Tab-separated table of C-alpha atoms in Angstrom:
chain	number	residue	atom	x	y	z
Y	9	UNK	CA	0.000	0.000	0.000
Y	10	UNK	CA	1.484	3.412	-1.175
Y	11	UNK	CA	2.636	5.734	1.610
Y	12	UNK	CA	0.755	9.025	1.096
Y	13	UNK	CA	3.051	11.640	2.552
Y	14	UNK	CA	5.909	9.741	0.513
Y	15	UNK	CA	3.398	10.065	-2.355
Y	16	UNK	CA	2.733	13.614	-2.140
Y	17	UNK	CA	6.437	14.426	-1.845
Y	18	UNK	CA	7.564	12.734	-5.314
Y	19	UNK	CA	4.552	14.348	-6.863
Y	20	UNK	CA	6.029	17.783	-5.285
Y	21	UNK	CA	9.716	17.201	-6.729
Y	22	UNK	CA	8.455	15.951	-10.142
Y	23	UNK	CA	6.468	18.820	-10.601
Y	24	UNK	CA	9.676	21.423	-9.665
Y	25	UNK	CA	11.508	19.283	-12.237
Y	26	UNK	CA	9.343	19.385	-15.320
Y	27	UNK	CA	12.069	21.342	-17.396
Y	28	UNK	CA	13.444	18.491	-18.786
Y	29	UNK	CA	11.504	15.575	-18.276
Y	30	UNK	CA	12.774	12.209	-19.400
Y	31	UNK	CA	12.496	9.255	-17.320
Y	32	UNK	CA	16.180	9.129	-16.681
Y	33	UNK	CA	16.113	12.455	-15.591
Y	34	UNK	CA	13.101	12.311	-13.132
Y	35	UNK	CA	13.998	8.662	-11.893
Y	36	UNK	CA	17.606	10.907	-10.857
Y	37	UNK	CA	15.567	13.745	-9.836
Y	38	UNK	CA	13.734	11.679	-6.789
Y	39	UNK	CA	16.434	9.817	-5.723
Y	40	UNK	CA	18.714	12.725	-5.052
Y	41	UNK	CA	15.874	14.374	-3.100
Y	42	UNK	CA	14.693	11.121	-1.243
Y	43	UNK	CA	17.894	8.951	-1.325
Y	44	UNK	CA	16.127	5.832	-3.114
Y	45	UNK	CA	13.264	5.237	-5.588
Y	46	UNK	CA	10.460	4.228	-3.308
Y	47	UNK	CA	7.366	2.058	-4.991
Y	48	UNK	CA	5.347	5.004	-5.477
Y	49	UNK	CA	8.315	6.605	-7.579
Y	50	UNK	CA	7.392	4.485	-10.246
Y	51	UNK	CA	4.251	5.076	-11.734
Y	52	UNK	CA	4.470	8.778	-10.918
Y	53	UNK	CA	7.440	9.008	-13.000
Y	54	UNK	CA	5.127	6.950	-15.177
Y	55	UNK	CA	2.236	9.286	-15.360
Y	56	UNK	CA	4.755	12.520	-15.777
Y	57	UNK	CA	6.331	11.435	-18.841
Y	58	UNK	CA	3.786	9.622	-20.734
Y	59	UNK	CA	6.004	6.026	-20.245
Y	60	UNK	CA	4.300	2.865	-19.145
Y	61	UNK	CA	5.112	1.276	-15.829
Y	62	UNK	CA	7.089	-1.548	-17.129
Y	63	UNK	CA	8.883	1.588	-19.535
Y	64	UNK	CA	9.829	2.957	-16.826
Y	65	UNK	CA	10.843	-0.545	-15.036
Y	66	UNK	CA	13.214	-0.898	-17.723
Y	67	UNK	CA	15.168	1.775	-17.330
Y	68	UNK	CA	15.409	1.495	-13.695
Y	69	UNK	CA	16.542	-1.931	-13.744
Y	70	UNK	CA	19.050	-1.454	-16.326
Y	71	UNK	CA	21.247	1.240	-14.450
Y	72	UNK	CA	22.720	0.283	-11.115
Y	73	UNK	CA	22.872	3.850	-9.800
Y	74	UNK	CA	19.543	3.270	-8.815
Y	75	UNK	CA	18.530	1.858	-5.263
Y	76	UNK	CA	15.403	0.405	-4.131
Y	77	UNK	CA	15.814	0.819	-0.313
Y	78	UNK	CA	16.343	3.646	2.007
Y	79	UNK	CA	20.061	3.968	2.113
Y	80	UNK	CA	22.407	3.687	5.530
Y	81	UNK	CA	23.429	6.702	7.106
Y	82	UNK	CA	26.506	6.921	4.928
Y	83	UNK	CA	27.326	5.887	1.480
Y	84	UNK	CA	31.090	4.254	0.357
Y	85	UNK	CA	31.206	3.357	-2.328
Y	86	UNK	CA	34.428	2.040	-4.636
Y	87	UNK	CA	34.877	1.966	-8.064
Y	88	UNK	CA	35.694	-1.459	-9.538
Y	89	UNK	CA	36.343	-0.279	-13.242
Y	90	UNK	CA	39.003	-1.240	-15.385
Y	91	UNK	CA	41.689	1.157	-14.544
Y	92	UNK	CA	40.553	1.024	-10.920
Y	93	UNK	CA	40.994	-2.644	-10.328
Y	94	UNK	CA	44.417	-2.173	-12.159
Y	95	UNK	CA	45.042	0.034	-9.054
Y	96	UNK	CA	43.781	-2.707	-6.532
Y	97	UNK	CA	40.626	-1.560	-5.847
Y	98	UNK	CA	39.452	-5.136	-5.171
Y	99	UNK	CA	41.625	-4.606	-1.983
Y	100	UNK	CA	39.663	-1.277	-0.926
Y	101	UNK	CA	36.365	-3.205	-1.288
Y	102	UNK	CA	37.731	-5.759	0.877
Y	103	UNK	CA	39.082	-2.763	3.448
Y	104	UNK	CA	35.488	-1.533	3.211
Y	105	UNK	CA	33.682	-4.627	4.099
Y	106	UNK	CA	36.009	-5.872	6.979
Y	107	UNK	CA	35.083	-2.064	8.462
Y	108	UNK	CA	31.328	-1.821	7.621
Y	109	UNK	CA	30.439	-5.242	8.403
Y	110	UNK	CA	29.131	-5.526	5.410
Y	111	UNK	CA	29.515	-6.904	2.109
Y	112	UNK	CA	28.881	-4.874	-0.818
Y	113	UNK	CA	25.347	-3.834	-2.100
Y	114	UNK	CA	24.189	-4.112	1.167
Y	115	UNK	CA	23.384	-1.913	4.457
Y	116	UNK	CA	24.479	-2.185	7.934
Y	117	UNK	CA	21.650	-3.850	10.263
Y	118	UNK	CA	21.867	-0.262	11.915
Y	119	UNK	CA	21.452	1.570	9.264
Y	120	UNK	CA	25.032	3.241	9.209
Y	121	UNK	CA	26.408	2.079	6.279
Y	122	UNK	CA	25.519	0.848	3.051
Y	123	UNK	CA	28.262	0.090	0.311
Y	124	UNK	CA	28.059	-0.275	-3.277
Y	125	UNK	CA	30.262	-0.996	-6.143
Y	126	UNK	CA	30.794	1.766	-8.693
Y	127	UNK	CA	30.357	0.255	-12.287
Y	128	UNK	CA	32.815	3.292	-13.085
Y	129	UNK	CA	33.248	6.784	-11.746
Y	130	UNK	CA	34.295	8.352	-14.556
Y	131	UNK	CA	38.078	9.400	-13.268
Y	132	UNK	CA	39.774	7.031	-14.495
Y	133	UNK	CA	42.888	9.035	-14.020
Y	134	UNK	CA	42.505	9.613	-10.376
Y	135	UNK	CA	42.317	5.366	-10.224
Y	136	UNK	CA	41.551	3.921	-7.975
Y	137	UNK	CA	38.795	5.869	-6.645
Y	138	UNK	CA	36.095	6.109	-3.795
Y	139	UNK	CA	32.717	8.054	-3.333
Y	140	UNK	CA	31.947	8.908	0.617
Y	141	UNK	CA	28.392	10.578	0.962
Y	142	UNK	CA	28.392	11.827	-2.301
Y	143	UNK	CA	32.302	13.296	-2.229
Y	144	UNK	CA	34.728	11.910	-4.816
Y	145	UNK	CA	38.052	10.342	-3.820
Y	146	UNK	CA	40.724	9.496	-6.222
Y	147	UNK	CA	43.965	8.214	-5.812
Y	148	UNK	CA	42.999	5.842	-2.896
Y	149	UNK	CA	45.403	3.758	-0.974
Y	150	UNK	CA	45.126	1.687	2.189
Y	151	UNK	CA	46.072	4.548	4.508
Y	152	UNK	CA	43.702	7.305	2.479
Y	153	UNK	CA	41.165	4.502	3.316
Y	154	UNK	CA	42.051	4.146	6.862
Y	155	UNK	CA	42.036	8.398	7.312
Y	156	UNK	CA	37.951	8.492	5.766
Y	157	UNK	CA	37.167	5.591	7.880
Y	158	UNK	CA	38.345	7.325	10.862
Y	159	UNK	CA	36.556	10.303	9.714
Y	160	UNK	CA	33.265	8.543	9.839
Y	161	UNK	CA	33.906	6.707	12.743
Y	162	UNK	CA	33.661	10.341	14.272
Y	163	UNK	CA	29.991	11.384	12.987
């Protein structure tokens, strides 16, 4: 059963973002202002641009930048590219679990953490590199790791 307050809020930020309106771009649009695409998302995004349900299904499913449940408290995430896995990232995912708890795609039990794998960042020359809520990190190494960890330790 659709939550209505939930409900009225995507309805709210689709309608400020009716510049451009493609599904990508609306789909984006709600999960930067909510931090997931809850079940209502869907058809709403649906109605606003004229796509079916399953239309818009498709494109959901088919990027993984899109999540389906609230996220943790903070987001790391590690790009496991090409030209970052040249630069060990696999080792950095492995750094991220042991210290979340958690293995990757997943979220913390309380909600702290949730980590995800980064298809590819797009800085390839900064390789290997990280995303911590939402900031870019390139040119990661164990102890770069270790500092950002400690960081979030402390919020």
């Amino acid at each position: 059963m659709a939550d209505a307050a939930t409900e009225a809020r995507i309805q709210e930020i689709l309608k400020a973002h009716r510049r451009t309106v493609t599904v990508l771009s609306s789909l984006i649009t709600v999960q930067d202002a909510i931090g997931w695409l809850p079940p209502e998302s869907i058809p709403a995004v649906a109605d606003l641009t004229g796509r079916s349900v399953n239309g818009v299904w498709g494109v959901v499913t088919f990027y993984t930048h899109f999540r389906f449940e609230p996220p943790g408290k903070h987001s790391l995430e590690i790009c496991w590219g090409p030209s970052c896995q040249l630069f060990k990232s696999k080792r950095l995912m492995e750094m991220t679990e042991q210290f979340a708890g958690v293995k990757f795609d997943g979220t913390t039990p309380d909600k702290q953490y949730t980590l995800r794998g980064l298809e590819c960042a797009g800085a390839c020359a900064l390789a290997p590199v990280g995303k911590f809520d939402g900031k870019l990190v390139g040119r990661l190494n164990e102890e770069r790791l270790q500092k950002i960890f400690s960081g979030l330790n402390g919020k």
